[in-house]
């Protein structure tokens, strides 16, 4: 493991108010997204859609990295430039989702465990050859008001995340460690904070036990937020304060960056929360974004699979990237949604 190399990649991804575009939807997930705009989920449509995102001029000012899916890492632009190379040429670091998705955790109804460790060492070697410099593994933590997650469910996911992270570093790839406490449910913010706290504690315990170098990784957590069906939705400042309180307690300063997932929040909420958190800084780590839906939903809606909409869709994408970059400095306000900066 070349720790200096890992460190410099991890830092570059979150340098200068940059964040990550998560464009690593698996086959079934991208189909769901395309269904929402009534677009056929063909390989060419998936390629074209990713090409629209990756060729948006100016996005390199706001994006330090893009997470790809296996199929996407093997695809190329219309001119035949492999996507990993196209991004690298533009100064954006390509990464790869390597988990095999979350499956039901045996004997623990309602909980999940992420698969994909078998053969991961070999897959990482191939991904490194294809140009990936970092990877992502998502652990899914289901949550209810009382019993879920169990301490075993948390431990099992934390253990898998740490095994993945160690394999990545061995292969010279920066691991993004993503323990996601879901937003689904009617639990309140305090419950999300308590569970997120247990999860982060377990994750950093396991990372230490596996010998993972914290300087050469990024953490991708959920924000501390009330469940989508909770009658008590917290305000922006409350979310920001609870999230930062939780992270400060559990994330060692050696970690170079925290890159949040958006998890089903609206694009505006995700940007607003990120900005409010950065207003509470400074922090020992960069506090940035690794959004999927919060960057892409407005783009998909505008594109609708039609070539004549590409320029407008790219304009919208660039603007979302820019607003989230401003949020990394705590400089976003909702008035910017309509007007010029
Ligand atoms: P969302 O921002 O849509 O939650 O996606 C981020 C991600 O990569 C989930 O694994």
CSV table of C-alpha atoms and ligand atoms in Angstrom, one decimal:
chain,number,residue,atom,x,y,z
A,1,UNK,CA,0.0,0.0,0.0
A,2,UNK,CA,1.4,3.4,-1.0
A,3,UNK,CA,-0.2,5.6,1.6
A,4,UNK,CA,1.1,8.9,0.1
A,5,UNK,CA,-0.6,8.1,-3.2
A,6,UNK,CA,-3.9,7.1,-1.4
A,7,UNK,CA,-3.7,10.3,0.7
A,8,UNK,CA,-3.1,12.5,-2.3
A,9,UNK,CA,-6.0,11.0,-4.3
A,10,UNK,CA,-8.4,11.2,-1.3
A,11,UNK,CA,-7.5,14.9,-0.8
A,12,UNK,CA,-7.7,15.8,-4.5
A,13,UNK,CA,-11.3,14.5,-4.7
A,14,UNK,CA,-12.4,17.0,-2.0
A,15,UNK,CA,-10.0,19.8,-2.7
A,16,UNK,CA,-11.1,23.4,-3.5
A,17,UNK,CA,-14.8,23.0,-2.7
A,18,UNK,CA,-15.1,20.1,-5.0
A,19,UNK,CA,-17.4,17.1,-4.5
A,20,UNK,CA,-18.4,13.8,-6.2
A,21,UNK,CA,-21.1,12.9,-8.7
A,22,UNK,CA,-22.5,9.5,-7.9
A,23,UNK,CA,-23.4,8.1,-11.4
A,24,UNK,CA,-23.0,4.5,-10.3
A,25,UNK,CA,-26.6,3.3,-10.5
A,26,UNK,CA,-26.8,-0.4,-10.9
A,27,UNK,CA,-28.9,-1.9,-13.8
A,28,UNK,CA,-32.2,-2.1,-11.8
A,29,UNK,CA,-31.7,1.4,-10.3
A,30,UNK,CA,-31.0,3.2,-13.6
A,31,UNK,CA,-34.0,1.4,-15.0
A,32,UNK,CA,-36.1,3.0,-12.2
A,33,UNK,CA,-34.7,6.4,-13.0
A,34,UNK,CA,-35.4,6.0,-16.8
A,35,UNK,CA,-38.9,4.7,-16.1
A,36,UNK,CA,-39.6,8.0,-14.4
A,37,UNK,CA,-39.0,9.8,-17.7
A,38,UNK,CA,-40.5,6.9,-19.8
A,39,UNK,CA,-37.2,6.1,-21.5
A,40,UNK,CA,-36.1,2.6,-22.5
A,41,UNK,CA,-33.3,1.3,-20.4
A,42,UNK,CA,-31.1,0.2,-23.3
A,43,UNK,CA,-27.3,0.1,-23.1
A,44,UNK,CA,-27.0,3.0,-25.6
A,45,UNK,CA,-29.4,5.2,-23.6
A,46,UNK,CA,-27.4,4.5,-20.4
A,47,UNK,CA,-24.2,5.3,-22.2
A,48,UNK,CA,-25.6,8.5,-23.8
A,49,UNK,CA,-27.0,9.7,-20.5
A,50,UNK,CA,-23.7,9.2,-18.7
A,51,UNK,CA,-21.9,10.9,-21.6
A,52,UNK,CA,-24.2,14.0,-21.2
A,53,UNK,CA,-23.1,14.2,-17.6
A,54,UNK,CA,-19.4,13.6,-18.1
A,55,UNK,CA,-19.0,16.0,-21.0
A,56,UNK,CA,-20.7,19.0,-19.3
A,57,UNK,CA,-18.2,21.8,-19.9
A,58,UNK,CA,-17.2,23.5,-16.6
A,59,UNK,CA,-18.3,20.6,-14.3
A,60,UNK,CA,-14.6,20.0,-13.6
A,61,UNK,CA,-14.5,23.2,-11.6
A,62,UNK,CA,-16.9,21.6,-9.0
A,63,UNK,CA,-16.4,17.9,-9.3
A,64,UNK,CA,-13.3,16.2,-8.0
A,65,UNK,CA,-14.6,12.7,-8.7
A,66,UNK,CA,-17.3,10.6,-10.4
A,67,UNK,CA,-18.4,7.2,-9.3
A,68,UNK,CA,-19.1,4.8,-12.2
A,69,UNK,CA,-20.8,1.5,-12.4
A,70,UNK,CA,-19.1,-1.6,-13.9
A,71,UNK,CA,-20.8,-1.2,-17.2
A,72,UNK,CA,-20.1,2.5,-17.4
A,73,UNK,CA,-16.3,2.1,-16.7
A,74,UNK,CA,-16.2,-0.1,-19.8
A,75,UNK,CA,-18.1,2.4,-22.0
A,76,UNK,CA,-16.8,5.2,-24.1
A,77,UNK,CA,-17.8,8.6,-25.5
A,78,UNK,CA,-19.2,8.8,-29.0
A,79,UNK,CA,-15.6,9.6,-30.2
A,80,UNK,CA,-14.4,6.3,-28.6
A,81,UNK,CA,-12.7,7.8,-25.6
A,82,UNK,CA,-13.2,5.5,-22.6
A,83,UNK,CA,-15.2,7.4,-19.9
A,84,UNK,CA,-12.4,6.9,-17.3
A,85,UNK,CA,-9.9,8.5,-19.7
A,86,UNK,CA,-12.3,11.3,-20.7
A,87,UNK,CA,-12.8,12.2,-17.0
A,88,UNK,CA,-9.1,11.9,-16.1
A,89,UNK,CA,-8.2,14.3,-19.0
A,90,UNK,CA,-10.7,16.8,-17.6
A,91,UNK,CA,-9.1,16.6,-14.2
A,92,UNK,CA,-12.0,14.6,-12.7
A,93,UNK,CA,-10.9,11.4,-10.9
A,94,UNK,CA,-12.9,8.2,-11.9
A,95,UNK,CA,-14.1,5.8,-9.2
A,96,UNK,CA,-16.1,2.6,-9.2
A,97,UNK,CA,-18.9,1.1,-7.2
A,98,UNK,CA,-17.7,-2.3,-6.2
A,99,UNK,CA,-20.4,-3.6,-3.8
A,100,UNK,CA,-22.9,-6.2,-5.1
A,101,UNK,CA,-25.9,-4.6,-3.5
A,102,UNK,CA,-27.8,-5.1,-0.2
A,103,UNK,CA,-29.6,-8.4,0.5
A,104,UNK,CA,-31.7,-9.5,3.4
A,105,UNK,CA,-29.6,-10.3,6.5
A,106,UNK,CA,-30.3,-14.0,7.5
A,107,UNK,CA,-32.3,-14.5,10.6
A,108,UNK,CA,-32.7,-10.7,11.0
A,109,UNK,CA,-36.0,-9.7,9.4
A,110,UNK,CA,-36.1,-6.2,8.1
A,111,UNK,CA,-32.3,-5.8,8.0
A,112,UNK,CA,-29.8,-5.9,5.2
A,113,UNK,CA,-26.2,-6.9,4.5
A,114,UNK,CA,-24.2,-5.9,1.5
A,115,UNK,CA,-22.6,-8.6,-0.7
A,116,UNK,CA,-19.6,-8.6,-2.9
A,117,UNK,CA,-16.5,-9.4,-0.9
A,118,UNK,CA,-15.8,-12.7,-2.7
A,119,UNK,CA,-13.4,-12.2,-5.6
A,120,UNK,CA,-13.1,-8.5,-4.7
A,121,UNK,CA,-9.3,-8.5,-4.6
A,122,UNK,CA,-9.2,-9.6,-8.3
A,123,UNK,CA,-12.0,-7.2,-9.4
A,124,UNK,CA,-10.1,-4.3,-7.8
A,125,UNK,CA,-7.0,-5.2,-9.8
A,126,UNK,CA,-9.0,-5.1,-13.0
A,127,UNK,CA,-10.7,-1.8,-12.0
A,128,UNK,CA,-7.3,-0.2,-11.2
A,129,UNK,CA,-6.2,-1.2,-14.7
A,130,UNK,CA,-9.3,0.3,-16.2
A,131,UNK,CA,-8.4,3.6,-14.5
A,132,UNK,CA,-10.4,3.7,-11.3
A,133,UNK,CA,-8.6,5.5,-8.5
A,134,UNK,CA,-11.2,5.1,-5.8
A,135,UNK,CA,-14.1,2.8,-5.0
A,136,UNK,CA,-17.5,2.8,-3.2
A,137,UNK,CA,-19.2,0.3,-1.0
A,138,UNK,CA,-22.6,1.1,0.5
A,139,UNK,CA,-23.8,-0.6,3.7
A,140,UNK,CA,-27.6,-0.2,4.1
A,141,UNK,CA,-28.9,0.3,7.6
A,142,UNK,CA,-32.6,0.0,7.9
A,143,UNK,CA,-34.1,2.0,10.8
A,144,UNK,CA,-37.4,2.0,12.8
A,145,UNK,CA,-38.4,3.7,15.9
A,146,UNK,CA,-37.3,1.0,18.3
A,147,UNK,CA,-35.8,-2.4,17.3
A,148,UNK,CA,-34.0,-2.0,14.0
A,149,UNK,CA,-31.1,-2.0,13.4
A,150,UNK,CA,-29.9,-4.7,15.8
A,151,UNK,CA,-26.4,-4.4,17.2
A,152,UNK,CA,-25.5,-7.5,15.1
A,153,UNK,CA,-26.9,-5.9,11.9
A,154,UNK,CA,-24.7,-2.8,12.6
A,155,UNK,CA,-21.6,-5.0,13.3
A,156,UNK,CA,-22.1,-7.1,10.2
A,157,UNK,CA,-22.3,-4.1,7.9
A,158,UNK,CA,-19.4,-2.3,9.6
A,159,UNK,CA,-17.2,-5.5,9.3
A,160,UNK,CA,-18.0,-5.8,5.6
A,161,UNK,CA,-17.2,-2.1,5.0
A,162,UNK,CA,-13.8,-2.5,6.8
A,163,UNK,CA,-12.9,-5.7,4.8
A,164,UNK,CA,-13.7,-3.9,1.6
A,165,UNK,CA,-11.7,-0.8,2.6
A,166,UNK,CA,-8.7,-2.9,3.5
A,167,UNK,CA,-8.8,-4.7,0.1
A,168,UNK,CA,-9.1,-1.3,-1.7
A,169,UNK,CA,-6.0,0.1,0.1
A,170,UNK,CA,-4.1,-3.1,-0.6
A,171,UNK,CA,-4.9,-2.5,-4.3
A,172,UNK,CA,-3.9,1.2,-4.2
A,173,UNK,CA,-7.5,2.3,-4.5
A,174,UNK,CA,-9.0,4.9,-2.1
A,175,UNK,CA,-12.1,3.4,-0.4
A,176,UNK,CA,-15.2,5.5,0.1
A,177,UNK,CA,-16.8,4.0,3.1
A,178,UNK,CA,-20.6,4.5,3.0
A,179,UNK,CA,-22.7,3.4,5.9
A,180,UNK,CA,-26.2,4.7,5.0
A,181,UNK,CA,-28.9,5.0,7.7
A,182,UNK,CA,-31.9,5.2,5.5
A,183,UNK,CA,-34.4,8.1,5.5
A,184,UNK,CA,-37.4,5.7,5.0
A,185,UNK,CA,-39.7,5.5,8.0
A,186,UNK,CA,-41.4,7.6,10.6
A,187,UNK,CA,-38.6,7.8,13.2
A,188,UNK,CA,-37.6,11.2,14.4
A,189,UNK,CA,-34.3,13.1,14.2
A,190,UNK,CA,-33.2,12.0,17.7
A,191,UNK,CA,-33.6,8.3,16.7
A,192,UNK,CA,-31.6,8.9,13.5
A,193,UNK,CA,-28.8,10.6,15.5
A,194,UNK,CA,-28.7,7.7,18.0
A,195,UNK,CA,-28.5,5.1,15.3
A,196,UNK,CA,-26.0,7.1,13.1
A,197,UNK,CA,-23.9,7.4,16.2
A,198,UNK,CA,-23.8,3.7,16.9
A,199,UNK,CA,-23.1,2.9,13.2
A,200,UNK,CA,-20.2,5.3,13.0
A,201,UNK,CA,-18.7,4.0,16.2
A,202,UNK,CA,-18.9,0.5,14.9
A,203,UNK,CA,-17.5,1.4,11.5
A,204,UNK,CA,-14.4,3.2,12.9
A,205,UNK,CA,-13.8,0.4,15.4
A,206,UNK,CA,-13.8,-2.1,12.5
A,207,UNK,CA,-11.6,0.1,10.3
A,208,UNK,CA,-9.1,0.3,13.1
A,209,UNK,CA,-9.2,-3.5,13.7
A,210,UNK,CA,-8.6,-4.1,9.9
A,211,UNK,CA,-5.6,-1.7,9.8
A,212,UNK,CA,-7.2,0.7,7.4
A,213,UNK,CA,-5.3,4.0,7.0
A,214,UNK,CA,-7.8,6.8,7.7
A,215,UNK,CA,-5.7,9.3,5.8
A,216,UNK,CA,-6.3,7.3,2.6
A,217,UNK,CA,-10.1,7.0,2.7
A,218,UNK,CA,-13.3,9.1,2.5
A,219,UNK,CA,-16.5,8.7,4.6
A,220,UNK,CA,-19.8,8.9,2.9
A,221,UNK,CA,-22.5,9.1,5.6
A,222,UNK,CA,-26.2,10.0,5.7
A,223,UNK,CA,-27.1,13.3,7.2
A,224,UNK,CA,-28.9,13.1,10.6
A,225,UNK,CA,-32.5,13.7,9.5
A,226,UNK,CA,-36.0,12.7,10.5
A,227,UNK,CA,-37.6,9.8,8.6
A,228,UNK,CA,-39.5,10.8,5.5
A,229,UNK,CA,-42.8,9.9,7.1
A,230,UNK,CA,-42.1,11.5,10.4
A,231,UNK,CA,-44.7,14.2,11.4
A,232,UNK,CA,-41.8,16.1,13.0
A,233,UNK,CA,-39.5,17.3,10.2
A,234,UNK,CA,-36.5,19.2,11.6
A,235,UNK,CA,-35.4,22.5,10.3
A,236,UNK,CA,-32.2,23.0,8.2
A,237,UNK,CA,-30.2,24.3,11.2
A,238,UNK,CA,-31.3,21.5,13.4
A,239,UNK,CA,-30.3,18.9,10.8
A,240,UNK,CA,-26.9,20.6,10.4
A,241,UNK,CA,-26.2,20.8,14.1
A,242,UNK,CA,-27.3,17.2,14.8
A,243,UNK,CA,-25.2,15.9,11.9
A,244,UNK,CA,-22.1,17.7,12.9
A,245,UNK,CA,-22.5,16.8,16.6
A,246,UNK,CA,-22.6,13.2,15.6
A,247,UNK,CA,-19.7,13.3,13.1
A,248,UNK,CA,-17.5,15.2,15.5
A,249,UNK,CA,-18.0,12.5,18.1
A,250,UNK,CA,-17.0,9.7,15.8
A,251,UNK,CA,-14.9,10.7,12.8
A,252,UNK,CA,-11.2,11.0,13.6
A,253,UNK,CA,-9.5,14.1,12.2
A,254,UNK,CA,-7.2,12.0,10.1
A,255,UNK,CA,-10.1,11.3,7.6
A,256,UNK,CA,-9.5,13.9,4.8
A,257,UNK,CA,-13.1,14.3,3.8
A,258,UNK,CA,-16.8,13.6,4.5
A,259,UNK,CA,-18.9,13.4,1.4
A,260,UNK,CA,-22.6,13.1,2.1
A,261,UNK,CA,-25.1,11.1,0.2
A,262,UNK,CA,-28.4,12.8,-0.6
A,263,UNK,CA,-30.5,9.7,0.3
A,264,UNK,CA,-33.8,10.9,-1.2
A,265,UNK,CA,-33.7,14.5,-0.2
A,266,UNK,CA,-34.8,17.0,-2.8
A,267,UNK,CA,-31.9,18.7,-4.7
A,268,UNK,CA,-32.5,21.9,-2.9
A,269,UNK,CA,-32.7,20.4,0.6
A,270,UNK,CA,-29.5,18.5,0.0
A,271,UNK,CA,-27.7,21.7,-1.0
A,272,UNK,CA,-29.2,23.7,1.8
A,273,UNK,CA,-28.2,21.2,4.5
A,274,UNK,CA,-24.7,21.0,3.2
A,275,UNK,CA,-24.3,24.8,3.2
A,276,UNK,CA,-25.7,25.0,6.8
A,277,UNK,CA,-23.2,22.4,8.0
A,278,UNK,CA,-20.3,24.2,6.5
A,279,UNK,CA,-21.5,27.4,8.1
A,280,UNK,CA,-20.8,25.7,11.5
A,281,UNK,CA,-17.2,25.0,10.5
A,282,UNK,CA,-14.2,24.9,10.3
A,283,UNK,CA,-13.9,21.2,10.7
A,284,UNK,CA,-10.9,18.9,10.7
A,285,UNK,CA,-12.1,17.3,7.5
A,286,UNK,CA,-13.5,18.7,4.2
A,287,UNK,CA,-17.3,18.5,4.3
A,288,UNK,CA,-18.6,18.0,0.8
A,289,UNK,CA,-21.1,16.0,-1.3
A,290,UNK,CA,-21.3,12.7,-3.2
A,291,UNK,CA,-24.8,13.1,-4.5
A,292,UNK,CA,-26.7,10.8,-6.9
A,293,UNK,CA,-30.3,11.8,-7.0
A,294,UNK,CA,-29.7,15.4,-5.7
A,295,UNK,CA,-27.5,16.1,-8.7
A,296,UNK,CA,-29.2,14.1,-11.3
A,297,UNK,CA,-33.0,14.3,-10.7
A,298,UNK,CA,-33.3,17.8,-12.2
A,299,UNK,CA,-31.1,16.7,-15.1
A,300,UNK,CA,-33.1,13.7,-16.0
A,301,UNK,CA,-36.4,15.7,-15.8
A,302,UNK,CA,-35.0,18.2,-18.2
A,303,UNK,CA,-33.4,15.8,-20.7
A,304,UNK,CA,-36.3,13.3,-20.9
A,305,UNK,CA,-34.2,11.2,-23.3
A,306,UNK,CA,-34.4,13.8,-26.1
A,307,UNK,CA,-31.4,15.2,-28.0
A,308,UNK,CA,-32.9,18.6,-28.3
A,309,UNK,CA,-32.9,18.9,-24.5
A,310,UNK,CA,-29.2,18.1,-24.0
A,311,UNK,CA,-27.9,21.7,-23.8
A,312,UNK,CA,-30.5,22.7,-21.2
A,313,UNK,CA,-30.0,19.5,-19.2
A,314,UNK,CA,-26.2,20.2,-19.1
A,315,UNK,CA,-26.9,23.8,-18.0
A,316,UNK,CA,-29.0,22.5,-15.1
A,317,UNK,CA,-26.4,19.9,-14.2
A,318,UNK,CA,-23.6,22.5,-14.2
A,319,UNK,CA,-25.7,24.8,-12.0
A,320,UNK,CA,-26.4,22.1,-9.4
A,321,UNK,CA,-22.7,21.3,-9.3
A,322,UNK,CA,-21.9,24.9,-8.8
A,323,UNK,CA,-24.5,25.4,-6.1
A,324,UNK,CA,-23.2,22.4,-4.2
A,325,UNK,CA,-19.7,23.7,-4.5
A,326,UNK,CA,-20.8,27.0,-3.0
A,327,UNK,CA,-22.5,25.0,-0.2
A,328,UNK,CA,-19.1,23.4,0.5
A,329,UNK,CA,-18.0,26.9,1.6
A,330,UNK,CA,-21.3,27.6,3.4
A,331,UNK,CA,-22.1,30.2,0.8
A,332,UNK,CA,-25.4,28.9,-0.7
A,333,UNK,CA,-28.8,30.5,-0.2
A,334,UNK,CA,-32.1,29.4,-1.7
A,335,UNK,CA,-32.4,32.7,-3.6
A,336,UNK,CA,-29.6,31.4,-5.8
A,337,UNK,CA,-32.0,28.7,-7.2
A,338,UNK,CA,-33.6,31.1,-9.5
A,339,UNK,CA,-31.2,33.9,-10.1
A,340,UNK,CA,-27.5,34.4,-11.0
A,341,UNK,CA,-24.9,34.1,-8.3
B,1,LIG,P1,-28.0,9.5,-3.4
B,1,LIG,O1,-27.3,10.8,-3.3
B,1,LIG,O2,-29.1,9.4,-4.5
B,1,LIG,O3,-28.4,8.9,-2.1
B,1,LIG,O4,-26.9,8.5,-4.0
B,1,LIG,C1,-25.7,8.5,-3.5
B,1,LIG,C2,-25.1,7.1,-3.5
B,1,LIG,O5,-24.1,6.9,-4.1
B,1,LIG,C3,-25.8,6.1,-2.8
B,1,LIG,O6,-25.0,5.0,-2.7
